[in-house]
Amino acid sequence: MISDEDKNKVRDATDLVALVQETVELKPRGNTDLWGCCPFHGEKTPSFHVIPATQVWHCFGCGEGGDAFTYVMKREGLSFPESIRYLADRAGIELEDDPAFKRKGTKRNRLIEVCEATAEFYHTLLMRGKDARGREYCKGRELDAATCKKYRLGFAPGRGALVRHLGELGFKPQEMIDANVALRNRNGGLSDRFFDRVMFPIMDEQGRCIAFGGRALDKEKTHAKYLNSSETPIFHKGKNLYGFNWAKDHIVAQNEVIVVEGYISAMSCWKAGIENIVAVLGTALTEAHVKTLTRFTKKIIYMFDGDAAGQKAARRAIQFIEKDDIDLRCVILPDGQDPDDFVRANGGAALRELLDGSIPLMDFVFGKLEEESDISTPGGRAKAMKSALELIYPLRTSYMIDGYYMQIADRLGLDVEMIRSNAGKVFREVQQREETNLRREQQRERARAEREHAAGASGSGLPGASWPAGERVPSAAASVSTVPVPASASARPGEFAEEEVPYDYVPVFDEGEAPASALDATASVQDEAFGLSVLTDLERRQLACERELLTLLTTFPDTFRAYADRITEVEWVDGRHETIAWAALATPEGTSAADVMAAARAVCPEAAQLVSAGMISATSAHPTETNIVFLLDTLELYTVRRRTKAATARLRSDGSLGAEERRALMVQASQDTVRVRELEQAVEGIADPFRQN
């Protein structure tokens, strides 16, 4: 048990106001009392009351209240003994009357003392040591003396210098090993873990050194450019954040936090005046990171490097968008730059402007999927849809899943029912792949443990001797190929409102009875490559109309030449159709139909199959020119409808749109609506050309 004396000692060492202000902005009201919005339930009018004189708090909204212990229990989800230990650790107090915790606390504090002594030693060598390489590196990265002092940067010479120094201070070999600043060498002695590196001490929330990151000065002689401390009893890279101890007050004041990747990026942002800045430590943003940050703010801006790795990190962060009402946003720096590059080239004001323009993370990652795939083609759209569904797999049980389906549908110009019908197939594939990866990772872990055991048995004394120190064992996921998705029948087409299709402008067939064509075969192959259905009902109708147009065009090319300008306005569903159309129109006037077909085959090997499915000449009683105008009006109508649908979807789902872009889209949509009415009247004024007379 923890004695009453120790409880009082911890209580006396804790300032409730400072504790609460880590996450709540308190303002004075009256002579002595402080008020703020309760951190335990949502409210806009402050009802959370702190009395500094008595060190107690109460919320008149939810009825909770108590002292520092109850506050920590509520905020951190701890038991009463755990809250005492939490605050004791925060205040640097050892609970002498708790033997079990005394041993635990003593070891923890002793490891912190090792890290603190190591940081001080490295810092002295950087600032005043004879070896100037560390100072030269800092100068090259524009890290001045003030920055080096603030962040306690250091230099590790290696060659046993640290081990000797710590030994002289009375630290035991096992303490150095447990703190991960030293390793057993093959002879059974101790060696410095870090050598020839500029050192970045990593602090806990209270500003105490708990680990290190080291940047190699001579990459040719080391295993890795950056080497971080391994996991220890006091350091967990998936929980700790670099710079958090300096940033937390600024996070509360500004009600947002900026997350970057890399020590120097965090320091550069701080120097540029952006002080609510933290960095992840060689890992992606984790649930523990999010939990820590959301104690202080709900708005997290993840500033990714502009390279592929940064964009991959953005996608991994999607799984946290529903945690604790979080507002997870992102900024991607241009031209592959990292924050340090950007700040040095453009200054802090330019970076602040980018941060102010941050966009919802979901908008960014869906937008990148569009850029990576040509969504104007069925195959590209299938690829983008599959990638988007894989992306939201962690959110598959969310009550908001239908909203995510809608966003994907809007982005890709598909029907939400189509997205929903394909989701289960993709989710099952991801689950199978994850299970396979997990099994392989477990096999790798067992093999690695066996190697470490064998290395220890052989007397090397080096854990994991078969793998370079500080380097990460490759993930099993890196070596597992994607399991092919089995082909399946297309999902039923999405349904459109009746007013969207006021007239059947192309031959009407029952589902599955339309004549086969090269385009259908190609689209089917592309769909089956991913096991997905990606053509909307509107697009299928337009494809049939495009084939009708090509049939007439290759048969009567001279009649079509007068309408070349109108053909340029068509947004073709299949780009091959457009290629054939322009190849036919590029032939000289008077060219025979056979020669026009030869020109079409020269640019598209499937031309014969693509232009052979039209039947308007056989069914229509209208003159050829009337049928041509009818088909052009119909294609323009489909084009405008698709454009309007895309604009509506973008207005509904794209949170990155500025006011001017939004206004322009609305103006265009209004103009398109007028044009749709004109085209509907034009085509409805013609008797059905596909009805047999």
mmCIF file of N, CA, C and O in Angstrom, residues 278-367:
data_model
loop_
_atom_site.group_PDB
_atom_site.id
_atom_site.type_symbol
_atom_site.label_atom_id
_atom_site.label_comp_id
_atom_site.label_asym_id
_atom_site.label_seq_id
_atom_site.Cartn_x
_atom_site.Cartn_y
_atom_site.Cartn_z
ATOM 1 N N VAL A 278 5.516 18.976 -33.060
ATOM 2 C CA VAL A 278 6.109 17.746 -32.540
ATOM 3 C C VAL A 278 6.509 16.876 -33.722
ATOM 4 O O VAL A 278 6.070 17.097 -34.851
ATOM 5 N N ALA A 279 7.339 15.864 -33.452
ATOM 6 C CA ALA A 279 7.776 14.953 -34.516
ATOM 7 C C ALA A 279 7.613 13.516 -34.052
ATOM 8 O O ALA A 279 7.841 13.198 -32.877
ATOM 9 N N VAL A 280 7.203 12.651 -34.991
ATOM 10 C CA VAL A 280 7.184 11.218 -34.698
ATOM 11 C C VAL A 280 8.619 10.701 -34.741
ATOM 12 O O VAL A 280 9.503 11.321 -35.334
ATOM 13 N N LEU A 281 8.840 9.550 -34.123
ATOM 14 C CA LEU A 281 10.199 9.049 -33.917
ATOM 15 C C LEU A 281 10.434 7.779 -34.724
ATOM 16 O O LEU A 281 10.433 6.666 -34.196
ATOM 17 N N GLY A 282 10.582 7.949 -36.027
ATOM 18 C CA GLY A 282 10.895 6.803 -36.877
ATOM 19 C C GLY A 282 9.748 5.844 -37.069
ATOM 20 O O GLY A 282 9.948 4.688 -37.442
ATOM 21 N N THR A 283 8.537 6.288 -36.816
ATOM 22 C CA THR A 283 7.366 5.441 -37.005
ATOM 23 C C THR A 283 6.222 6.300 -37.507
ATOM 24 O O THR A 283 6.305 7.534 -37.481
ATOM 25 N N ALA A 284 5.178 5.671 -37.987
ATOM 26 C CA ALA A 284 3.993 6.420 -38.395
ATOM 27 C C ALA A 284 3.237 6.892 -37.152
ATOM 28 O O ALA A 284 3.525 6.472 -36.026
ATOM 29 N N LEU A 285 2.290 7.780 -37.361
ATOM 30 C CA LEU A 285 1.429 8.228 -36.273
ATOM 31 C C LEU A 285 0.675 7.023 -35.719
ATOM 32 O O LEU A 285 0.084 6.246 -36.471
ATOM 33 N N THR A 286 0.707 6.840 -34.404
ATOM 34 C CA THR A 286 0.071 5.689 -33.779
ATOM 35 C C THR A 286 -1.142 6.120 -32.955
ATOM 36 O O THR A 286 -1.353 7.302 -32.688
ATOM 37 N N GLU A 287 -1.908 5.125 -32.527
ATOM 38 C CA GLU A 287 -3.077 5.418 -31.703
ATOM 39 C C GLU A 287 -2.663 6.044 -30.377
ATOM 40 O O GLU A 287 -3.347 6.928 -29.852
ATOM 41 N N ALA A 288 -1.512 5.605 -29.836
ATOM 42 C CA ALA A 288 -1.023 6.192 -28.580
ATOM 43 C C ALA A 288 -0.648 7.655 -28.774
ATOM 44 O O ALA A 288 -0.897 8.491 -27.899
ATOM 45 N N HIS A 289 -0.033 7.984 -29.924
ATOM 46 C CA HIS A 289 0.279 9.384 -30.224
ATOM 47 C C HIS A 289 -1.004 10.216 -30.254
ATOM 48 O O HIS A 289 -1.070 11.307 -29.674
ATOM 49 N N VAL A 290 -2.002 9.698 -30.950
ATOM 50 C CA VAL A 290 -3.266 10.426 -31.091
ATOM 51 C C VAL A 290 -3.915 10.629 -29.725
ATOM 52 O O VAL A 290 -4.423 11.712 -29.408
ATOM 53 N N LYS A 291 -3.868 9.596 -28.895
ATOM 54 C CA LYS A 291 -4.456 9.712 -27.555
ATOM 55 C C LYS A 291 -3.748 10.790 -26.738
ATOM 56 O O LYS A 291 -4.387 11.585 -26.044
ATOM 57 N N THR A 292 -2.421 10.829 -26.853
ATOM 58 C CA THR A 292 -1.660 11.852 -26.128
ATOM 59 C C THR A 292 -2.027 13.250 -26.612
ATOM 60 O O THR A 292 -2.286 14.158 -25.815
ATOM 61 N N LEU A 293 -2.061 13.426 -27.924
ATOM 62 C CA LEU A 293 -2.297 14.753 -28.481
ATOM 63 C C LEU A 293 -3.716 15.238 -28.236
ATOM 64 O O LEU A 293 -3.947 16.432 -28.008
ATOM 65 N N THR A 294 -4.682 14.333 -28.293
ATOM 66 C CA THR A 294 -6.068 14.758 -28.124
ATOM 67 C C THR A 294 -6.392 15.113 -26.678
ATOM 68 O O THR A 294 -7.491 15.610 -26.404
ATOM 69 N N ARG A 295 -5.479 14.860 -25.753
ATOM 70 C CA ARG A 295 -5.645 15.415 -24.409
ATOM 71 C C ARG A 295 -5.515 16.932 -24.438
ATOM 72 O O ARG A 295 -6.030 17.628 -23.564
ATOM 73 N N PHE A 296 -4.840 17.455 -25.448
ATOM 74 C CA PHE A 296 -4.533 18.880 -25.501
ATOM 75 C C PHE A 296 -5.295 19.617 -26.600
ATOM 76 O O PHE A 296 -5.548 20.801 -26.491
ATOM 77 N N THR A 297 -5.621 18.921 -27.679
ATOM 78 C CA THR A 297 -6.351 19.558 -28.785
ATOM 79 C C THR A 297 -6.994 18.481 -29.642
ATOM 80 O O THR A 297 -6.525 17.335 -29.674
ATOM 81 N N LYS A 298 -8.065 18.851 -30.327
ATOM 82 C CA LYS A 298 -8.720 17.921 -31.239
ATOM 83 C C LYS A 298 -8.280 18.138 -32.688
ATOM 84 O O LYS A 298 -8.644 17.371 -33.568
ATOM 85 N N LYS A 299 -7.504 19.189 -32.925
ATOM 86 C CA LYS A 299 -7.083 19.503 -34.293
ATOM 87 C C LYS A 299 -5.615 19.123 -34.484
ATOM 88 O O LYS A 299 -4.725 19.721 -33.885
ATOM 89 N N ILE A 300 -5.384 18.130 -35.316
ATOM 90 C CA ILE A 300 -4.029 17.652 -35.608
ATOM 91 C C ILE A 300 -3.757 17.865 -37.087
ATOM 92 O O ILE A 300 -4.497 17.361 -37.940
ATOM 93 N N ILE A 301 -2.703 18.628 -37.381
ATOM 94 C CA ILE A 301 -2.293 18.849 -38.774
ATOM 95 C C ILE A 301 -1.024 18.048 -39.008
ATOM 96 O O ILE A 301 0.024 18.339 -38.429
ATOM 97 N N TYR A 302 -1.117 17.045 -39.829
ATOM 98 C CA TYR A 302 0.019 16.185 -40.138
ATOM 99 C C TYR A 302 0.719 16.792 -41.352
ATOM 100 O O TYR A 302 0.153 16.837 -42.444
ATOM 101 N N MET A 303 1.950 17.277 -41.154
ATOM 102 C CA MET A 303 2.691 17.899 -42.256
ATOM 103 C C MET A 303 3.675 16.865 -42.814
ATOM 104 O O MET A 303 4.741 16.636 -42.253
ATOM 105 N N PHE A 304 3.280 16.246 -43.907
ATOM 106 C CA PHE A 304 4.077 15.179 -44.484
ATOM 107 C C PHE A 304 5.129 15.743 -45.435
ATOM 108 O O PHE A 304 4.915 16.758 -46.090
ATOM 109 N N ASP A 305 6.242 15.014 -45.517
ATOM 110 C CA ASP A 305 7.211 15.334 -46.553
ATOM 111 C C ASP A 305 6.545 15.110 -47.900
ATOM 112 O O ASP A 305 5.646 14.288 -48.049
ATOM 113 N N GLY A 306 7.025 15.829 -48.920
ATOM 114 C CA GLY A 306 6.398 15.735 -50.241
ATOM 115 C C GLY A 306 6.779 14.501 -51.018
ATOM 116 O O GLY A 306 6.365 14.342 -52.164
ATOM 117 N N ASP A 307 7.567 13.591 -50.429
ATOM 118 C CA ASP A 307 7.979 12.402 -51.163
ATOM 119 C C ASP A 307 6.959 11.282 -50.983
ATOM 120 O O ASP A 307 5.958 11.409 -50.286
ATOM 121 N N ALA A 308 7.259 10.144 -51.630
ATOM 122 C CA ALA A 308 6.324 9.022 -51.594
ATOM 123 C C ALA A 308 6.133 8.493 -50.185
ATOM 124 O O ALA A 308 5.029 8.093 -49.805
ATOM 125 N N ALA A 309 7.201 8.484 -49.385
ATOM 126 C CA ALA A 309 7.086 7.981 -48.017
ATOM 127 C C ALA A 309 6.134 8.843 -47.200
ATOM 128 O O ALA A 309 5.349 8.338 -46.397
ATOM 129 N N GLY A 310 6.195 10.164 -47.402
ATOM 130 C CA GLY A 310 5.296 11.054 -46.681
ATOM 131 C C GLY A 310 3.848 10.822 -47.059
ATOM 132 O O GLY A 310 2.953 10.838 -46.214
ATOM 133 N N GLN A 311 3.608 10.591 -48.333
ATOM 134 C CA GLN A 311 2.244 10.351 -48.778
ATOM 135 C C GLN A 311 1.733 9.009 -48.275
ATOM 136 O O GLN A 311 0.550 8.849 -47.963
ATOM 137 N N LYS A 312 2.614 8.028 -48.174
ATOM 138 C CA LYS A 312 2.222 6.737 -47.613
ATOM 139 C C LYS A 312 1.848 6.891 -46.147
ATOM 140 O O LYS A 312 0.885 6.287 -45.668
ATOM 141 N N ALA A 313 2.613 7.723 -45.424
ATOM 142 C CA ALA A 313 2.305 7.976 -44.017
ATOM 143 C C ALA A 313 0.934 8.629 -43.879
ATOM 144 O O ALA A 313 0.192 8.358 -42.928
ATOM 145 N N ALA A 314 0.584 9.502 -44.822
ATOM 146 C CA ALA A 314 -0.719 10.160 -44.791
ATOM 147 C C ALA A 314 -1.837 9.126 -44.873
ATOM 148 O O ALA A 314 -2.838 9.204 -44.157
ATOM 149 N N ARG A 315 -1.661 8.146 -45.724
ATOM 150 C CA ARG A 315 -2.700 7.134 -45.883
ATOM 151 C C ARG A 315 -2.836 6.273 -44.633
ATOM 152 O O ARG A 315 -3.938 5.887 -44.253
ATOM 153 N N ARG A 316 -1.705 5.970 -43.999
ATOM 154 C CA ARG A 316 -1.777 5.151 -42.784
ATOM 155 C C ARG A 316 -2.522 5.876 -41.668
ATOM 156 O O ARG A 316 -3.107 5.248 -40.788
ATOM 157 N N ALA A 317 -2.490 7.210 -41.699
ATOM 158 C CA ALA A 317 -3.127 7.981 -40.627
ATOM 159 C C ALA A 317 -4.648 8.006 -40.744
ATOM 160 O O ALA A 317 -5.330 8.426 -39.805
ATOM 161 N N ILE A 318 -5.198 7.546 -41.862
ATOM 162 C CA ILE A 318 -6.645 7.550 -42.069
ATOM 163 C C ILE A 318 -7.377 6.831 -40.941
ATOM 164 O O ILE A 318 -8.476 7.221 -40.542
ATOM 165 N N GLN A 319 -6.764 5.779 -40.392
ATOM 166 C CA GLN A 319 -7.457 4.968 -39.397
ATOM 167 C C GLN A 319 -7.821 5.751 -38.139
ATOM 168 O O GLN A 319 -8.637 5.301 -37.330
ATOM 169 N N PHE A 320 -7.231 6.953 -37.956
ATOM 170 C CA PHE A 320 -7.473 7.707 -36.726
ATOM 171 C C PHE A 320 -8.494 8.820 -36.885
ATOM 172 O O PHE A 320 -8.746 9.562 -35.929
ATOM 173 N N ILE A 321 -9.089 8.965 -38.073
ATOM 174 C CA ILE A 321 -9.923 10.141 -38.287
ATOM 175 C C ILE A 321 -11.172 10.156 -37.425
ATOM 176 O O ILE A 321 -11.797 11.197 -37.256
ATOM 177 N N GLU A 322 -11.554 9.010 -36.855
ATOM 178 C CA GLU A 322 -12.761 8.977 -36.029
ATOM 179 C C GLU A 322 -12.442 8.873 -34.546
ATOM 180 O O GLU A 322 -13.334 8.652 -33.732
ATOM 181 N N LYS A 323 -11.180 9.028 -34.167
ATOM 182 C CA LYS A 323 -10.809 8.921 -32.762
ATOM 183 C C LYS A 323 -11.141 10.223 -32.023
ATOM 184 O O LYS A 323 -10.652 11.293 -32.389
ATOM 185 N N ASP A 324 -11.981 10.115 -31.012
ATOM 186 C CA ASP A 324 -12.214 11.233 -30.093
ATOM 187 C C ASP A 324 -12.604 12.531 -30.797
ATOM 188 O O ASP A 324 -12.082 13.596 -30.477
ATOM 189 N N ASP A 325 -13.470 12.460 -31.772
ATOM 190 C CA ASP A 325 -13.920 13.658 -32.495
ATOM 191 C C ASP A 325 -12.741 14.441 -33.078
ATOM 192 O O ASP A 325 -12.751 15.668 -33.130
ATOM 193 N N ILE A 326 -11.726 13.737 -33.526
ATOM 194 C CA ILE A 326 -10.500 14.375 -33.997
ATOM 195 C C ILE A 326 -10.718 15.062 -35.343
ATOM 196 O O ILE A 326 -11.448 14.567 -36.201
ATOM 197 N N ASP A 327 -10.115 16.231 -35.492
ATOM 198 C CA ASP A 327 -10.085 16.938 -36.777
ATOM 199 C C ASP A 327 -8.685 16.728 -37.353
ATOM 200 O O ASP A 327 -7.765 17.485 -37.068
ATOM 201 N N LEU A 328 -8.533 15.668 -38.137
ATOM 202 C CA LEU A 328 -7.220 15.293 -38.660
ATOM 203 C C LEU A 328 -7.060 15.879 -40.057
ATOM 204 O O LEU A 328 -7.795 15.536 -40.976
ATOM 205 N N ARG A 329 -6.087 16.775 -40.195
ATOM 206 C CA ARG A 329 -5.867 17.483 -41.444
ATOM 207 C C ARG A 329 -4.432 17.257 -41.915
ATOM 208 O O ARG A 329 -3.604 16.710 -41.168
ATOM 209 N N CYS A 330 -4.123 17.684 -43.122
ATOM 210 C CA CYS A 330 -2.763 17.472 -43.599
ATOM 211 C C CYS A 330 -2.318 18.583 -44.531
ATOM 212 O O CYS A 330 -3.133 19.304 -45.122
ATOM 213 N N VAL A 331 -1.009 18.699 -44.609
ATOM 214 C CA VAL A 331 -0.348 19.603 -45.545
ATOM 215 C C VAL A 331 0.763 18.810 -46.207
ATOM 216 O O VAL A 331 1.553 18.153 -45.528
ATOM 217 N N ILE A 332 0.816 18.844 -47.525
ATOM 218 C CA ILE A 332 1.891 18.172 -48.249
ATOM 219 C C ILE A 332 2.773 19.250 -48.865
ATOM 220 O O ILE A 332 2.304 20.125 -49.598
ATOM 221 N N LEU A 333 4.049 19.198 -48.566
ATOM 222 C CA LEU A 333 4.976 20.210 -49.066
ATOM 223 C C LEU A 333 5.319 19.947 -50.525
ATOM 224 O O LEU A 333 5.408 18.794 -50.949
ATOM 225 N N PRO A 334 5.528 20.987 -51.306
ATOM 226 C CA PRO A 334 5.748 20.825 -52.749
ATOM 227 C C PRO A 334 7.151 20.313 -53.074
ATOM 228 O O PRO A 334 8.089 20.440 -52.277
ATOM 229 N N ASP A 335 7.272 19.739 -54.262
ATOM 230 C CA ASP A 335 8.577 19.382 -54.855
ATOM 231 C C ASP A 335 9.387 18.438 -53.985
ATOM 232 O O ASP A 335 10.623 18.493 -53.962
ATOM 233 N N GLY A 336 8.720 17.556 -53.260
ATOM 234 C CA GLY A 336 9.435 16.581 -52.459
ATOM 235 C C GLY A 336 10.191 17.155 -51.281
ATOM 236 O O GLY A 336 11.054 16.497 -50.698
ATOM 237 N N GLN A 337 9.891 18.382 -50.877
ATOM 238 C CA GLN A 337 10.620 19.024 -49.787
ATOM 239 C C GLN A 337 10.157 18.505 -48.432
ATOM 240 O O GLN A 337 9.029 18.039 -48.275
ATOM 241 N N ASP A 338 11.066 18.594 -47.433
ATOM 242 C CA ASP A 338 10.650 18.378 -46.055
ATOM 243 C C ASP A 338 10.514 19.756 -45.401
ATOM 244 O O ASP A 338 10.880 20.772 -46.005
ATOM 245 N N PRO A 339 9.953 19.844 -44.191
ATOM 246 C CA PRO A 339 9.737 21.165 -43.577
ATOM 247 C C PRO A 339 11.005 21.997 -43.454
ATOM 248 O O PRO A 339 10.960 23.223 -43.616
ATOM 249 N N ASP A 340 12.143 21.364 -43.152
ATOM 250 C CA ASP A 340 13.400 22.107 -43.037
ATOM 251 C C ASP A 340 13.760 22.754 -44.367
ATOM 252 O O ASP A 340 14.122 23.945 -44.424
ATOM 253 N N ASP A 341 13.669 21.985 -45.467
ATOM 254 C CA ASP A 341 13.956 22.533 -46.802
ATOM 255 C C ASP A 341 13.031 23.710 -47.101
ATOM 256 O O ASP A 341 13.461 24.759 -47.590
ATOM 257 N N PHE A 342 11.736 23.513 -46.811
ATOM 258 C CA PHE A 342 10.754 24.539 -47.158
ATOM 259 C C PHE A 342 10.981 25.819 -46.371
ATOM 260 O O PHE A 342 10.934 26.921 -46.934
ATOM 261 N N VAL A 343 11.219 25.691 -45.070
ATOM 262 C CA VAL A 343 11.408 26.881 -44.230
ATOM 263 C C VAL A 343 12.656 27.638 -44.663
ATOM 264 O O VAL A 343 12.656 28.880 -44.756
ATOM 265 N N ARG A 344 13.738 26.922 -44.931
ATOM 266 C CA ARG A 344 14.974 27.604 -45.332
ATOM 267 C C ARG A 344 14.819 28.295 -46.683
ATOM 268 O O ARG A 344 15.443 29.330 -46.938
ATOM 269 N N ALA A 345 13.983 27.740 -47.565
ATOM 270 C CA ALA A 345 13.806 28.332 -48.892
ATOM 271 C C ALA A 345 12.757 29.435 -48.913
ATOM 272 O O ALA A 345 12.873 30.401 -49.679
ATOM 273 N N ASN A 346 11.708 29.306 -48.052
ATOM 274 C CA ASN A 346 10.560 30.214 -48.171
ATOM 275 C C ASN A 346 10.231 30.999 -46.905
ATOM 276 O O ASN A 346 9.483 31.971 -46.964
ATOM 277 N N GLY A 347 10.751 30.560 -45.770
ATOM 278 C CA GLY A 347 10.489 31.289 -44.530
ATOM 279 C C GLY A 347 9.274 30.783 -43.776
ATOM 280 O O GLY A 347 8.432 30.049 -44.310
ATOM 281 N N GLY A 348 9.174 31.189 -42.525
ATOM 282 C CA GLY A 348 8.101 30.736 -41.650
ATOM 283 C C GLY A 348 6.727 31.236 -42.052
ATOM 284 O O GLY A 348 5.730 30.537 -41.877
ATOM 285 N N ALA A 349 6.658 32.450 -42.606
ATOM 286 C CA ALA A 349 5.345 33.000 -42.986
ATOM 287 C C ALA A 349 4.707 32.165 -44.090
ATOM 288 O O ALA A 349 3.493 31.910 -44.077
ATOM 289 N N ALA A 350 5.527 31.718 -45.050
ATOM 290 C CA ALA A 350 5.006 30.885 -46.138
ATOM 291 C C ALA A 350 4.523 29.541 -45.599
ATOM 292 O O ALA A 350 3.500 29.008 -46.051
ATOM 293 N N LEU A 351 5.252 28.991 -44.631
ATOM 294 C CA LEU A 351 4.825 27.725 -44.034
ATOM 295 C C LEU A 351 3.521 27.914 -43.262
ATOM 296 O O LEU A 351 2.623 27.069 -43.330
ATOM 297 N N ARG A 352 3.391 29.021 -42.540
ATOM 298 C CA ARG A 352 2.165 29.280 -41.805
ATOM 299 C C ARG A 352 0.975 29.384 -42.752
ATOM 300 O O ARG A 352 -0.134 28.906 -42.452
ATOM 301 N N GLU A 353 1.213 29.974 -43.912
ATOM 302 C CA GLU A 353 0.148 30.096 -44.911
ATOM 303 C C GLU A 353 -0.296 28.718 -45.395
ATOM 304 O O GLU A 353 -1.489 28.460 -45.579
ATOM 305 N N LEU A 354 0.676 27.818 -45.606
ATOM 306 C CA LEU A 354 0.328 26.455 -46.013
ATOM 307 C C LEU A 354 -0.479 25.756 -44.922
ATOM 308 O O LEU A 354 -1.455 25.060 -45.207
ATOM 309 N N LEU A 355 -0.066 25.943 -43.676
ATOM 310 C CA LEU A 355 -0.766 25.302 -42.566
ATOM 311 C C LEU A 355 -2.194 25.821 -42.444
ATOM 312 O O LEU A 355 -3.117 25.061 -42.154
ATOM 313 N N ASP A 356 -2.378 27.109 -42.670
ATOM 314 C CA ASP A 356 -3.720 27.696 -42.615
ATOM 315 C C ASP A 356 -4.619 27.133 -43.709
ATOM 316 O O ASP A 356 -5.841 27.136 -43.581
ATOM 317 N N GLY A 357 -3.993 26.662 -44.796
ATOM 318 C CA GLY A 357 -4.758 26.079 -45.896
ATOM 319 C C GLY A 357 -4.824 24.566 -45.843
ATOM 320 O O GLY A 357 -5.089 23.925 -46.870
ATOM 321 N N SER A 358 -4.572 23.972 -44.674
ATOM 322 C CA SER A 358 -4.600 22.515 -44.551
ATOM 323 C C SER A 358 -5.975 21.973 -44.941
ATOM 324 O O SER A 358 -6.992 22.650 -44.794
ATOM 325 N N ILE A 359 -5.987 20.759 -45.437
ATOM 326 C CA ILE A 359 -7.235 20.148 -45.905
ATOM 327 C C ILE A 359 -7.512 18.878 -45.114
ATOM 328 O O ILE A 359 -6.593 18.273 -44.550
ATOM 329 N N PRO A 360 -8.768 18.450 -45.024
ATOM 330 C CA PRO A 360 -9.070 17.194 -44.342
ATOM 331 C C PRO A 360 -8.259 16.047 -44.936
ATOM 332 O O PRO A 360 -8.096 15.951 -46.162
ATOM 333 N N LEU A 361 -7.752 15.194 -44.086
ATOM 334 C CA LEU A 361 -6.874 14.119 -44.536
ATOM 335 C C LEU A 361 -7.560 13.223 -45.558
ATOM 336 O O LEU A 361 -6.948 12.801 -46.540
ATOM 337 N N MET A 362 -8.838 12.941 -45.354
ATOM 338 C CA MET A 362 -9.552 12.062 -46.279
ATOM 339 C C MET A 362 -9.609 12.671 -47.674
ATOM 340 O O MET A 362 -9.459 11.969 -48.674
ATOM 341 N N ASP A 363 -9.809 13.989 -47.762
ATOM 342 C CA ASP A 363 -9.826 14.649 -49.068
ATOM 343 C C ASP A 363 -8.490 14.488 -49.767
ATOM 344 O O ASP A 363 -8.419 14.260 -50.975
ATOM 345 N N PHE A 364 -7.408 14.636 -49.009
ATOM 346 C CA PHE A 364 -6.079 14.523 -49.618
ATOM 347 C C PHE A 364 -5.827 13.129 -50.177
ATOM 348 O O PHE A 364 -5.413 12.977 -51.333
ATOM 349 N N VAL A 365 -6.055 12.100 -49.363
ATOM 350 C CA VAL A 365 -5.693 10.762 -49.816
ATOM 351 C C VAL A 365 -6.587 10.310 -50.968
ATOM 352 O O VAL A 365 -6.118 9.647 -51.901
ATOM 353 N N PHE A 366 -7.867 10.676 -50.943
ATOM 354 C CA PHE A 366 -8.716 10.334 -52.079
ATOM 355 C C PHE A 366 -8.272 11.087 -53.332
ATOM 356 O O PHE A 366 -8.298 10.548 -54.442
ATOM 357 N N GLY A 367 -7.852 12.343 -53.154
ATOM 358 C CA GLY A 367 -7.356 13.108 -54.299
ATOM 359 C C GLY A 367 -6.116 12.495 -54.906
ATOM 360 O O GLY A 367 -5.947 12.466 -56.134
#
